[in-house]
Short mmCIF file of C-alpha atoms in Angstrom, two decimals:
data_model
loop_
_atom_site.label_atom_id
_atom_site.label_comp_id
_atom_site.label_asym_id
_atom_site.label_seq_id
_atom_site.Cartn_x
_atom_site.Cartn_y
_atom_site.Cartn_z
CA UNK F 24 116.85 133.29 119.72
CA UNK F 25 115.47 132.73 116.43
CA UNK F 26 116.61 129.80 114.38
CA UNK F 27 116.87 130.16 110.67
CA UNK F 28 116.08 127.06 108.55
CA UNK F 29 116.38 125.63 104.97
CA UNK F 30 114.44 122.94 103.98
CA UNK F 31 116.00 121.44 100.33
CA UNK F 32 112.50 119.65 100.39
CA UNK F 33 110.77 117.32 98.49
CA UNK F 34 107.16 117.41 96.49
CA UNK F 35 104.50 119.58 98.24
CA UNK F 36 106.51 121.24 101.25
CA UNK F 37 105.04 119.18 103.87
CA UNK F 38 108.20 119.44 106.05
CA UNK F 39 108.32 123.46 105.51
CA UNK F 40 104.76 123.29 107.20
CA UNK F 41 105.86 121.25 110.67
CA UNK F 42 108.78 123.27 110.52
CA UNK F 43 106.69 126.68 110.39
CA UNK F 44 104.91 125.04 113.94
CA UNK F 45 108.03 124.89 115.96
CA UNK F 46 107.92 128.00 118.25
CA UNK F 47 111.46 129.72 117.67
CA UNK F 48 112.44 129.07 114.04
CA UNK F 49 112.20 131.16 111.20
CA UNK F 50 112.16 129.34 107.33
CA UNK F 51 114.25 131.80 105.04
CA UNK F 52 115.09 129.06 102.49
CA UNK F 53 113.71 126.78 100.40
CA UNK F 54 115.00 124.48 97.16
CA UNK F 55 113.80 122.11 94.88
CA UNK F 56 114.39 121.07 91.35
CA UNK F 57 110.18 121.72 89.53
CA UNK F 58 108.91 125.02 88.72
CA UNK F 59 105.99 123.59 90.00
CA UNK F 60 106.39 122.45 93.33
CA UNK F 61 108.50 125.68 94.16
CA UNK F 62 105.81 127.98 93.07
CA UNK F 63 103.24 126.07 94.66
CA UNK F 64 105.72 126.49 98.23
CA UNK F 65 105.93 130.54 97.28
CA UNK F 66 102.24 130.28 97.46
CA UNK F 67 102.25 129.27 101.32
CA UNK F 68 105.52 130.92 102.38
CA UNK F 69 105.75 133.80 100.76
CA UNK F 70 108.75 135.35 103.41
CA UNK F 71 111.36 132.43 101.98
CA UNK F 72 113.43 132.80 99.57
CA UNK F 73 113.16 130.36 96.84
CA UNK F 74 115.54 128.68 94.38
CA UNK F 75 114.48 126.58 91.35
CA UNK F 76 117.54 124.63 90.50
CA UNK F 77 119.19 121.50 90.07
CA UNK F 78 120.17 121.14 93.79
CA UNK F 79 123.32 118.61 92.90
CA UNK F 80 124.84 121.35 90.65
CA UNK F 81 124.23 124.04 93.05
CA UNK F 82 127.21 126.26 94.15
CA UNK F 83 126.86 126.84 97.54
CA UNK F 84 129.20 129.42 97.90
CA UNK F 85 126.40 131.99 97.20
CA UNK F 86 123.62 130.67 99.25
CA UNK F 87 122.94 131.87 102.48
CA UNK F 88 123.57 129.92 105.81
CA UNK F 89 120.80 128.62 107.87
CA UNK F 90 121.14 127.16 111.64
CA UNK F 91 119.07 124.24 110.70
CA UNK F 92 119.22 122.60 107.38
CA UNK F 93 116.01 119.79 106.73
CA UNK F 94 116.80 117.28 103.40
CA UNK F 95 114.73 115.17 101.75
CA UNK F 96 117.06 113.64 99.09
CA UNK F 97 115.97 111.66 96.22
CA UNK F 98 116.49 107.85 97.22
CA UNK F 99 120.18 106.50 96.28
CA UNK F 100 118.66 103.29 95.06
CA UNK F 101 117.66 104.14 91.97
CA UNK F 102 119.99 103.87 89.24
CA UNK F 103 119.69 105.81 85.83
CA UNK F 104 118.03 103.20 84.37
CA UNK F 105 115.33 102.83 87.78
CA UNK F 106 114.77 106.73 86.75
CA UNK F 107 114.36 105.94 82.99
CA UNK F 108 111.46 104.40 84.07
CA UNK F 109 109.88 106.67 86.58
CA UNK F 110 109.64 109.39 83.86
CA UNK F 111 108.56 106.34 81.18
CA UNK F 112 105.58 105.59 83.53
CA UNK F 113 105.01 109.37 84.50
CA UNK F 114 103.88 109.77 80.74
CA UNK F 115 101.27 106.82 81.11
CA UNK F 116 97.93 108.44 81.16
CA UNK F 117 95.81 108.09 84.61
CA UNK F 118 92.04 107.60 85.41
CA UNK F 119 91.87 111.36 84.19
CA UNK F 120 93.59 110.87 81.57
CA UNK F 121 96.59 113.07 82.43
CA UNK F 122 100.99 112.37 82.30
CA UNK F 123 103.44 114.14 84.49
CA UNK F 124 105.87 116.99 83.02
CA UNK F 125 109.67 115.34 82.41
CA UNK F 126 111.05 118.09 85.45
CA UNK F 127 108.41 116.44 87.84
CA UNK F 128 110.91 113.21 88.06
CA UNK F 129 112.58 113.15 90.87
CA UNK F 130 116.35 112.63 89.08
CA UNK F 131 117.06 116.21 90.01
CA UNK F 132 116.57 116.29 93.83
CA UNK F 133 119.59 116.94 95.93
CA UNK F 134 121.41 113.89 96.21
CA UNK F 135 122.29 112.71 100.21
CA UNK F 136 125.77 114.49 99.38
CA UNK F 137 124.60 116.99 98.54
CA UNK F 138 123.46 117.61 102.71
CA UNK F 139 126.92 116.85 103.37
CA UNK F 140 128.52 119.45 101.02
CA UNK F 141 126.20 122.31 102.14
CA UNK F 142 127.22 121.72 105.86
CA UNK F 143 130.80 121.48 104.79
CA UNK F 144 130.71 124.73 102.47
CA UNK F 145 129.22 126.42 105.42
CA UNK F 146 131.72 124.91 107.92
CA UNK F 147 134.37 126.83 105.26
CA UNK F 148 133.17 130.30 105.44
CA UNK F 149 134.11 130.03 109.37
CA UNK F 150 129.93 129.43 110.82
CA UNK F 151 128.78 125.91 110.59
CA UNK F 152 125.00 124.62 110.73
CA UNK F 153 124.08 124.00 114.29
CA UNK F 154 122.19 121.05 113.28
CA UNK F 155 119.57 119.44 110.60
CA UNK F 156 117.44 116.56 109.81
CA UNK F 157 117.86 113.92 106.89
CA UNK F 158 114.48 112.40 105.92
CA UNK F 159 114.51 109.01 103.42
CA UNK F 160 112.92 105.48 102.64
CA UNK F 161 113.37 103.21 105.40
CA UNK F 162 115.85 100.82 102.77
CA UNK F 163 118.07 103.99 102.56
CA UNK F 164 119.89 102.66 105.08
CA UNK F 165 120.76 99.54 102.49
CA UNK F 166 122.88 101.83 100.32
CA UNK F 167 126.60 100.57 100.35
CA UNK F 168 127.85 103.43 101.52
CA UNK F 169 125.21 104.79 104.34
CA UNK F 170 128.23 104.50 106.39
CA UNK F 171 131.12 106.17 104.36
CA UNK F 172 128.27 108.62 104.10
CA UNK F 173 126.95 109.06 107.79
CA UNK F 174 130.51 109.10 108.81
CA UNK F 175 130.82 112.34 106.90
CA UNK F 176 128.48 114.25 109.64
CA UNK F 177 130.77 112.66 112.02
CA UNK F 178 133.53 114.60 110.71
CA UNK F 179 132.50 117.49 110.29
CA UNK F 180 132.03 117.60 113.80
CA UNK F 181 128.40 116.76 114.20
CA UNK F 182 126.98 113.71 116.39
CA UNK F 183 124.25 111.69 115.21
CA UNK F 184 121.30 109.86 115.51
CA UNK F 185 118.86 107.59 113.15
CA UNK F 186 115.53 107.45 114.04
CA UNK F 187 112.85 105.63 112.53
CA UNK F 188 109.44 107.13 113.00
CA UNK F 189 105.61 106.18 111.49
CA UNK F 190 103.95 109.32 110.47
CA UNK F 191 100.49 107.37 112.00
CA UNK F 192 102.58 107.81 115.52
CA UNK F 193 104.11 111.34 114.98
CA UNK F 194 102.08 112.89 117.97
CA UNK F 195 102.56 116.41 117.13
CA UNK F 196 101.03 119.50 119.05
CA UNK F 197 100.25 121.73 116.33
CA UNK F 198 99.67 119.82 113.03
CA UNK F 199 97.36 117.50 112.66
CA UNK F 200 97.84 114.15 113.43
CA UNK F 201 98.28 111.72 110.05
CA UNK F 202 95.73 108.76 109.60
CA UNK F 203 98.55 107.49 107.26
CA UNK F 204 101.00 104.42 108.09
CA UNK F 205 104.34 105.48 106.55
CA UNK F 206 107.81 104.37 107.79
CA UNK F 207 110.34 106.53 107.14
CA UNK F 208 114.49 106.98 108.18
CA UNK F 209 115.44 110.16 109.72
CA UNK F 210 118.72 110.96 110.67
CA UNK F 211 119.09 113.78 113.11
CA UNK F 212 122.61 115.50 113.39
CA UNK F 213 123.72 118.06 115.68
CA UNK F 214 127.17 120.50 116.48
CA UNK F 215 129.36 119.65 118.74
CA UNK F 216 130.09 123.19 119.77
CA UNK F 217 125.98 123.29 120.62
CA UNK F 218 127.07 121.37 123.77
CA UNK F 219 123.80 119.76 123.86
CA UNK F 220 122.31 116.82 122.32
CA UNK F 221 118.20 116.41 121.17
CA UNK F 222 116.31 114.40 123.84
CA UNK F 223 114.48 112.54 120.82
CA UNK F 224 112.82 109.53 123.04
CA UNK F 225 111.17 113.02 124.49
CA UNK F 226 109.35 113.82 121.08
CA UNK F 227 109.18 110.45 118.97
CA UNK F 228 107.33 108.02 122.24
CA UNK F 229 103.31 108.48 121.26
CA UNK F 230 100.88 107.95 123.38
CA UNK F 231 99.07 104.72 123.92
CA UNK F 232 97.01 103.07 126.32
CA UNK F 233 98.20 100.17 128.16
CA UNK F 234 95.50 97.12 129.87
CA UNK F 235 97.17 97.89 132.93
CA UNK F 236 98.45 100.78 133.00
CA UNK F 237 96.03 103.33 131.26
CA UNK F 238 97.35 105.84 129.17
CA UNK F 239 101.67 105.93 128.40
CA UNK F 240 104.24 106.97 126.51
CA UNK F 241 105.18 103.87 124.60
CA UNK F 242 108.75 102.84 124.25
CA UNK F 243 109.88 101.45 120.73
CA UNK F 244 111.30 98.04 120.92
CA UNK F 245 113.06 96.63 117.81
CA UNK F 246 112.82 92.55 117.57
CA UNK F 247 116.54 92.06 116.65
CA UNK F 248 118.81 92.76 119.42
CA UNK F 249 121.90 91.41 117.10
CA UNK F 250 121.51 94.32 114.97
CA UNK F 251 121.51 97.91 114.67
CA UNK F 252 117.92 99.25 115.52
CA UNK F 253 115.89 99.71 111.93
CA UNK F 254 112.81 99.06 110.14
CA UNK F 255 109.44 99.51 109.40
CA UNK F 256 106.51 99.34 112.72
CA UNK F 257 105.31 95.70 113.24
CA UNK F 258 107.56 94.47 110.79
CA UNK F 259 110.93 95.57 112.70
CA UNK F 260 109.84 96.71 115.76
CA UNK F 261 106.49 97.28 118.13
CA UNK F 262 105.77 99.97 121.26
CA UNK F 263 105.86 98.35 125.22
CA UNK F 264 104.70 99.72 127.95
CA UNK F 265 107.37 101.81 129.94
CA UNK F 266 106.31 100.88 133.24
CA UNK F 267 109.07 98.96 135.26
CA UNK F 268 108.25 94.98 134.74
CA UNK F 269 105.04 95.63 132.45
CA UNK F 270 106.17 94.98 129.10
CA UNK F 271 103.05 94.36 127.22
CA UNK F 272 102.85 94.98 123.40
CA UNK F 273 100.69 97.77 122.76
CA UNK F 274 98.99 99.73 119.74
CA UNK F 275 99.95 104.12 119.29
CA UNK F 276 96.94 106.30 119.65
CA UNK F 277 96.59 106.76 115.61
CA UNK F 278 94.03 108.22 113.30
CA UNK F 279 91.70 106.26 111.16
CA UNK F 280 91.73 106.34 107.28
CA UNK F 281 88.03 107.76 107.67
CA UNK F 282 89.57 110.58 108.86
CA UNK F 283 90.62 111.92 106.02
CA UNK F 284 87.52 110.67 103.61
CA UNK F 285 85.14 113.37 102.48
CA UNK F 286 81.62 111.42 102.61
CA UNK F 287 79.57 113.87 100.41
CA UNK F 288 82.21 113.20 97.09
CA UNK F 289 79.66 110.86 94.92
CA UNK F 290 81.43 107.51 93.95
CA UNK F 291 80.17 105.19 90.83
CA UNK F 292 78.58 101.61 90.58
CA UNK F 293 81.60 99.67 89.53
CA UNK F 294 79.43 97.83 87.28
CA UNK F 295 78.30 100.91 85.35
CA UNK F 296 81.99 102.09 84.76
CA UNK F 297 82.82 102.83 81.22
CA UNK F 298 86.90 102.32 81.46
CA UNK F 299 86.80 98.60 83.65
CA UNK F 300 88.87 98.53 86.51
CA UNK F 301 91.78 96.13 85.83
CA UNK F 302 91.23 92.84 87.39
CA UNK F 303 93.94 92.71 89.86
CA UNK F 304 92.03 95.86 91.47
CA UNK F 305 89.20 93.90 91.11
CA UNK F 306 90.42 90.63 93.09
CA UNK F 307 91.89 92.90 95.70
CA UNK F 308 88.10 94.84 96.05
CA UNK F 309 86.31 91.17 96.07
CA UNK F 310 89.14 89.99 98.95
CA UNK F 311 88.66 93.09 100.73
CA UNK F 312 84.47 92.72 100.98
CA UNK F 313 85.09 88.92 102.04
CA UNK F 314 87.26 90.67 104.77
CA UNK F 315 85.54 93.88 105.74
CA UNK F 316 82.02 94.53 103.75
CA UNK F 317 80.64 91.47 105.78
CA UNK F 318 77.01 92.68 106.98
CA UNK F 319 76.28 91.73 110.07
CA UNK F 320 72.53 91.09 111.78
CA UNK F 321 73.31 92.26 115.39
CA UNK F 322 71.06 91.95 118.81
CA UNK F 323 71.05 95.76 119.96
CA UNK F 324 69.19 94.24 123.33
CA UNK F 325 71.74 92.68 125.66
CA UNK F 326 69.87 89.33 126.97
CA UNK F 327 72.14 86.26 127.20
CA UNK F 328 72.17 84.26 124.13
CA UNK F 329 71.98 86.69 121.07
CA UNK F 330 75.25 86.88 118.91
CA UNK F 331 75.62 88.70 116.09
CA UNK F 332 75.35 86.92 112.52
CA UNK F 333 76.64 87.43 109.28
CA UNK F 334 73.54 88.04 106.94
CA UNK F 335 75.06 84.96 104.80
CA UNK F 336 73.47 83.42 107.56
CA UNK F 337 69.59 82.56 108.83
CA UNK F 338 68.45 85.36 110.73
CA UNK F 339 67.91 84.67 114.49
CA UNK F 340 64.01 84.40 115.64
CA UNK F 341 62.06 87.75 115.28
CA UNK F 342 60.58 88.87 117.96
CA UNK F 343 57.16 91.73 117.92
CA UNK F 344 60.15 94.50 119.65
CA UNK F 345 62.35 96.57 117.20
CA UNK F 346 65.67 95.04 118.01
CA UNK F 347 67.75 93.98 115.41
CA UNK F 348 70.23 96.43 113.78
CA UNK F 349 73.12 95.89 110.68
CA UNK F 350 76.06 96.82 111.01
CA UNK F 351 79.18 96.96 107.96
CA UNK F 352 81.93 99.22 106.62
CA UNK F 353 83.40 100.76 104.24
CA UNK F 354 87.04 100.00 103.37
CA UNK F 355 90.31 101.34 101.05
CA UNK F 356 91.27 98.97 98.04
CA UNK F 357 95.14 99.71 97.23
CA UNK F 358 95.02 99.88 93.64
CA UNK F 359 98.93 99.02 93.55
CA UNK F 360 101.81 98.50 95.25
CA UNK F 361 101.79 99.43 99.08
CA UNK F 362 102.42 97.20 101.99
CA UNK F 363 98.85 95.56 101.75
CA UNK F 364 95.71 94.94 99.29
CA UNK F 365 93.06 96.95 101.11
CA UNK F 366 92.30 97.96 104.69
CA UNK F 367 89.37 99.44 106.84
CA UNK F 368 89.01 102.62 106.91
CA UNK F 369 89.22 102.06 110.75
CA UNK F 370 93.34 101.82 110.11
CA UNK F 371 95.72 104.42 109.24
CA UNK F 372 95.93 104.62 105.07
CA UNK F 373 99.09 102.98 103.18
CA UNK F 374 101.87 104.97 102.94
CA UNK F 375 101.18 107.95 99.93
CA UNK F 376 103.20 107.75 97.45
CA UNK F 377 104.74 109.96 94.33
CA UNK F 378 103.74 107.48 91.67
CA UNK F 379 99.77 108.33 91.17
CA UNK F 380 96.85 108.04 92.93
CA UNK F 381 96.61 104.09 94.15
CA UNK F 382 93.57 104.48 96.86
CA UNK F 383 90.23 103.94 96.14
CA UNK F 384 87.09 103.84 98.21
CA UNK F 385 84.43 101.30 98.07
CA UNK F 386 81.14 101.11 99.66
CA UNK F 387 78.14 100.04 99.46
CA UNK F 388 75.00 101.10 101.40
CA UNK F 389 72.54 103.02 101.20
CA UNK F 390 69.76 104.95 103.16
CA UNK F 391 67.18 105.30 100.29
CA UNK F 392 63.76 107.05 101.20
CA UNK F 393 60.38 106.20 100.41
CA UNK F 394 58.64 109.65 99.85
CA UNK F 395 59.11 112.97 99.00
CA UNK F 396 61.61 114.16 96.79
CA UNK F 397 64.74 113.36 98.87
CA UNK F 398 67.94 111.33 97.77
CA UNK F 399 69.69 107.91 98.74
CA UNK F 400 72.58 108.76 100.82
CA UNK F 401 75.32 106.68 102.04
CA UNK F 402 74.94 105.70 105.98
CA UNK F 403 78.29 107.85 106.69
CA UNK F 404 76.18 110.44 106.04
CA UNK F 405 73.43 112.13 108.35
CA UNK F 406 69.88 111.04 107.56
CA UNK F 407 67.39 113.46 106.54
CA UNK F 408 64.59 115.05 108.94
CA UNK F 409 63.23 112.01 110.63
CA UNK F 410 59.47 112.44 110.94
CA UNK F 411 56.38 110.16 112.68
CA UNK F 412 56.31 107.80 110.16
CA UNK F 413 58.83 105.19 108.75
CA UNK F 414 60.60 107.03 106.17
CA UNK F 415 64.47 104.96 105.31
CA UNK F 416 65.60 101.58 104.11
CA UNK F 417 68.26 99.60 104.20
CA UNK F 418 69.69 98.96 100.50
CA UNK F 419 71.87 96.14 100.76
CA UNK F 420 73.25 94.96 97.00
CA UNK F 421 74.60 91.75 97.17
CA UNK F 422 78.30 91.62 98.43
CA UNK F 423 79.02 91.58 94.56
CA UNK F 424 81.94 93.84 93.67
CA UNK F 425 80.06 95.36 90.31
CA UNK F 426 77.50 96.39 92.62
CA UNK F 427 79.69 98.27 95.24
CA UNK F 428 80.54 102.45 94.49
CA UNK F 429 83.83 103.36 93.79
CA UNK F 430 86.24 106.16 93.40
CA UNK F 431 89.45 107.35 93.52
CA UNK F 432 90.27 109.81 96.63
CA UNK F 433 90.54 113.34 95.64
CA UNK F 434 94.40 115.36 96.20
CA UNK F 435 92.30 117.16 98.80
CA UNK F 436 91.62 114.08 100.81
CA UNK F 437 95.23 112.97 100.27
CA UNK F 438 96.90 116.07 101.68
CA UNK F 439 94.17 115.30 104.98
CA UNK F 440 96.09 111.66 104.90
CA UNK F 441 99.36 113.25 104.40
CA UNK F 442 98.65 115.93 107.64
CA UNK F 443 98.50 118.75 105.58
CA UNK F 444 96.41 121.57 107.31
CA UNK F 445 93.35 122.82 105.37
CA UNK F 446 94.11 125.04 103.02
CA UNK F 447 97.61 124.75 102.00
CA UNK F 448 97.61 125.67 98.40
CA UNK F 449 98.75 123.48 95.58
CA UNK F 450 99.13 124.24 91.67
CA UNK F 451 99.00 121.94 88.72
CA UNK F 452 96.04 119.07 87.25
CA UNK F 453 95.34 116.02 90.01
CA UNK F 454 97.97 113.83 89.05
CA UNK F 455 100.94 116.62 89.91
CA UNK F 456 98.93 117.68 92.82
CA UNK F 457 99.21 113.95 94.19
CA UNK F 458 102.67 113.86 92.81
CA UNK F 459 103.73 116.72 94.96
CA UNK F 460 101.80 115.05 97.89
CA UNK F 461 103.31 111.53 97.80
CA UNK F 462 106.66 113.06 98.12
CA UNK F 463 106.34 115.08 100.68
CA UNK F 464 107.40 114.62 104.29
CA UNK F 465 104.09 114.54 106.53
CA UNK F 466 104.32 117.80 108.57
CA UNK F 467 103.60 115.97 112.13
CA UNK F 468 106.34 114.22 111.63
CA UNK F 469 108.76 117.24 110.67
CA UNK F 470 107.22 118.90 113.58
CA UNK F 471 108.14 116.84 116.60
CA UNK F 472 111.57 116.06 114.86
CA UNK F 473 112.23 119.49 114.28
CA UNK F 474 111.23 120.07 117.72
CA UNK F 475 113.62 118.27 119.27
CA UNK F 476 116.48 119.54 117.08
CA UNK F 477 115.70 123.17 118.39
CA UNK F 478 114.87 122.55 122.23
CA UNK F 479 118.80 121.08 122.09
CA UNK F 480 120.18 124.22 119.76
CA UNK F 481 118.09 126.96 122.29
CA UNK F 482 118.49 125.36 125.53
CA UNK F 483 114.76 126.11 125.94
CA UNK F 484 112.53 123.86 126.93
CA UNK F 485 109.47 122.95 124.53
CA UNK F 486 105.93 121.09 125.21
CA UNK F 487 105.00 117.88 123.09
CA UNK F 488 101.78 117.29 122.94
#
């Protein structure tokens, strides 16, 4: 049994992509409101038929059914004015110098009734859609009427379920895995005439290790019994072990931020910058090396006695052995809004978003060589042929920000964040390239979701990872 699918999908078709890894479904169609985005989606599924159209206009009656309907609608709590804005700051010029395109606002989306009226048009012509997935901002479930509206699935015969998922803990099997923390709302609805409902605690538990336990499942466990389960990881809720009387708070396996970095992109002395970074980037770079860019003078022989010392410090007692080594790293300055200022590049990144590129990398080591005709590289890079003799330094600039390198992350390293596999095609300058990216769903997430949706529909049993 082959399931077909539409996906009425936002920005760069990242939820097409986990939905073309789900063994048994077949994607046949595909909206969205900008030229841009949909050509860019023709471009990696060619077999789909695709509709460039204002998706809340949209007559139904002459689009095709589907078994399994994925929506990303635009978020309810803008207002007119809210998207005023959007397309008054889309038209303010980036680092490279480049505005968004009026029809890349996101005013034209389908609308979260506009899910409801495709299922009920369908339910009309006498076949309804088996099941589906609706994908928002966590707050979506603020609106004023989330209920008047998930009470609409209800009945037109479908039972529900909200789940709230971190792409950073999506453990797919197929895509990769996203080094990206970004909470999102998902509500997953199914057919009563399926018979069957989606085991999701199957699909949406990642793996973790616990102290005692060694390697789980987690269980998600929100903080506010009084309430209905919601919210954002850490804020609203945290994994346990599942292990009867354990209980411990524990941390989902999830991919670092380095992950996605490509080390040989050159970055610039922030100092030698023509355009100044604004200063609030600046005080979020010099909080972030007080945090992370801390060298450290560290004992690499294990005798009692020897701890490592920040090299604002006096160096411990050199001895005649080779012994000493520094260690330091990298980190991601959020150049605005997100959940945080900066964060190692140990962590999952801030949550991509639509509105431009806001990550930026600094460093600032180097491995600079003494002869021959070789280059300083960073020290995330391999070293050059070692030979007999002595042949790299250390550079360490002063933990002044002017003197670290910076740059903004390339669409290319975003789609890595966002769990795009390499190679998925997008059209358009940087800034509509990120655009694209920062609304899309990440496709690990849409994978195990979608997953679970069609084990329940089929009857046939599927592997997680």
């Amino acid at each position: 049994m082959t399931l077909k699918v539409a996906d009425f999908m936002a920005g760069g078709g990242g939820s097409s992509q986990g939905i073309h890894n789900v063994p048994g479904v077949e994607l046949t169609l595909v909206l969205n409101h900008w030229r841009l985005a949909i050509d860019s989606h023709a471009l990696n599924f060619p077999g789909a038929l695709h509709e460039c159209c204002d998706i809340s206009q949209a007559d139904f009656r002459w689009f095709p059914r589907v078994d399994v309907l994925w929506a990303s609608p635009e978020c309810t709590h803008h207002s007119v004015a809210s998207g005023r804005r959007r397309v008054q700051l889309d038209q303010v010029p980036d680092e490279n110098g480049e505005v968004l395109p009026v029809d890349a606002a996101e005013r034209s989306r389908a609308t979260a009734w506009d899910v409801l009226r495709y299922l009920e048009r369908m339910t009309l012509r006498g076949k309804p859609v088996l099941g589906g997935i609706t994908e928002n901002v966590i707050d979506f479930q603020r609106w004023n009427l989330f209920e008047a509206w998930r009470k609409g699935f209800e009945l037109l015969d479908y039972d529900v379920e909200i789940v709230h998922l971190n792409s950073a803990h999506a453990h797919s099997r197929k895509a990769a895995w996203a080094p990206q923390s970004r909470d999102r709302f998902y509500l997953g609805y199914i057919h009563r005439s399926v018979g069957r409902k989606p085991d999701w605690q199957k699909w949406v538990r990642p793996h973790a290790t616990c102290p005692d336990h060694g390697a789980v499942r987690a269980r998600q466990d929100f903080k506010h019994k009084d309430r209905e389960p919601w919210g954002r990881y850490r804020t609203q809720y945290v994994y346990r072990c599942p292990r009867g009387g354990c209980e411990q708070v524990i941390e989902p396996v999830a991919m670092p931020a380095s992950k996605a970095i490509d080390w040989s992109i050159p970055a610039q002395r922030i100092g030698d910058r023509k355009k100044p970074l604004a200063e609030k980037t600046m005080a979020r770079i010099r909080d972030g090396l007080e945090r992370y860019a801390r060298h450290l003078v560290v004992p690499v022989e294990g005798r009692e006695g020897k701890q490592a010392k920040s090299l604002d410090e006096p160096s411990r007692t050199m001895t005649t052995r080779r012994e000493t080594g520094v260690a330091f790293r990298p980190f991601i300055a959020e150049l605005r809004g997100g959940s945080s200022k900066h964060r190692s590049t140990t962590d999952p990144l801030c949550t991509v978003t639509a509105s431009g590129n806001h990550h930026g990398l600094v460093s600032e080591d180097l491995a600079v060589p003494y002869y021959g005709a070789s280059r300083a590289r960073p020290l995330s890079q391999p070293l050059g042929t070692l030979t007999t003799v002595d042949r790299y330094g250390l550079l360490k600039a002063q933990v002044e920000a002017e003197d670290c390198l910076f740059r903004m992350l390339e669409p290319e390293e975003i789609g890595t964040a966002m769990s795009f596999r390499e190679g998925f095609r997008l059209l358009g300058t940087k800034r509509e390239r990120v655009r694209m990216l920062g609304n899309a769903v990440t496709p690990n997430s849409a994978e195990v979701l979608v997953s679970a949706l069609t084990e329940a529909i089929t009857g046939e049993d599927l592997e997680p990872a």
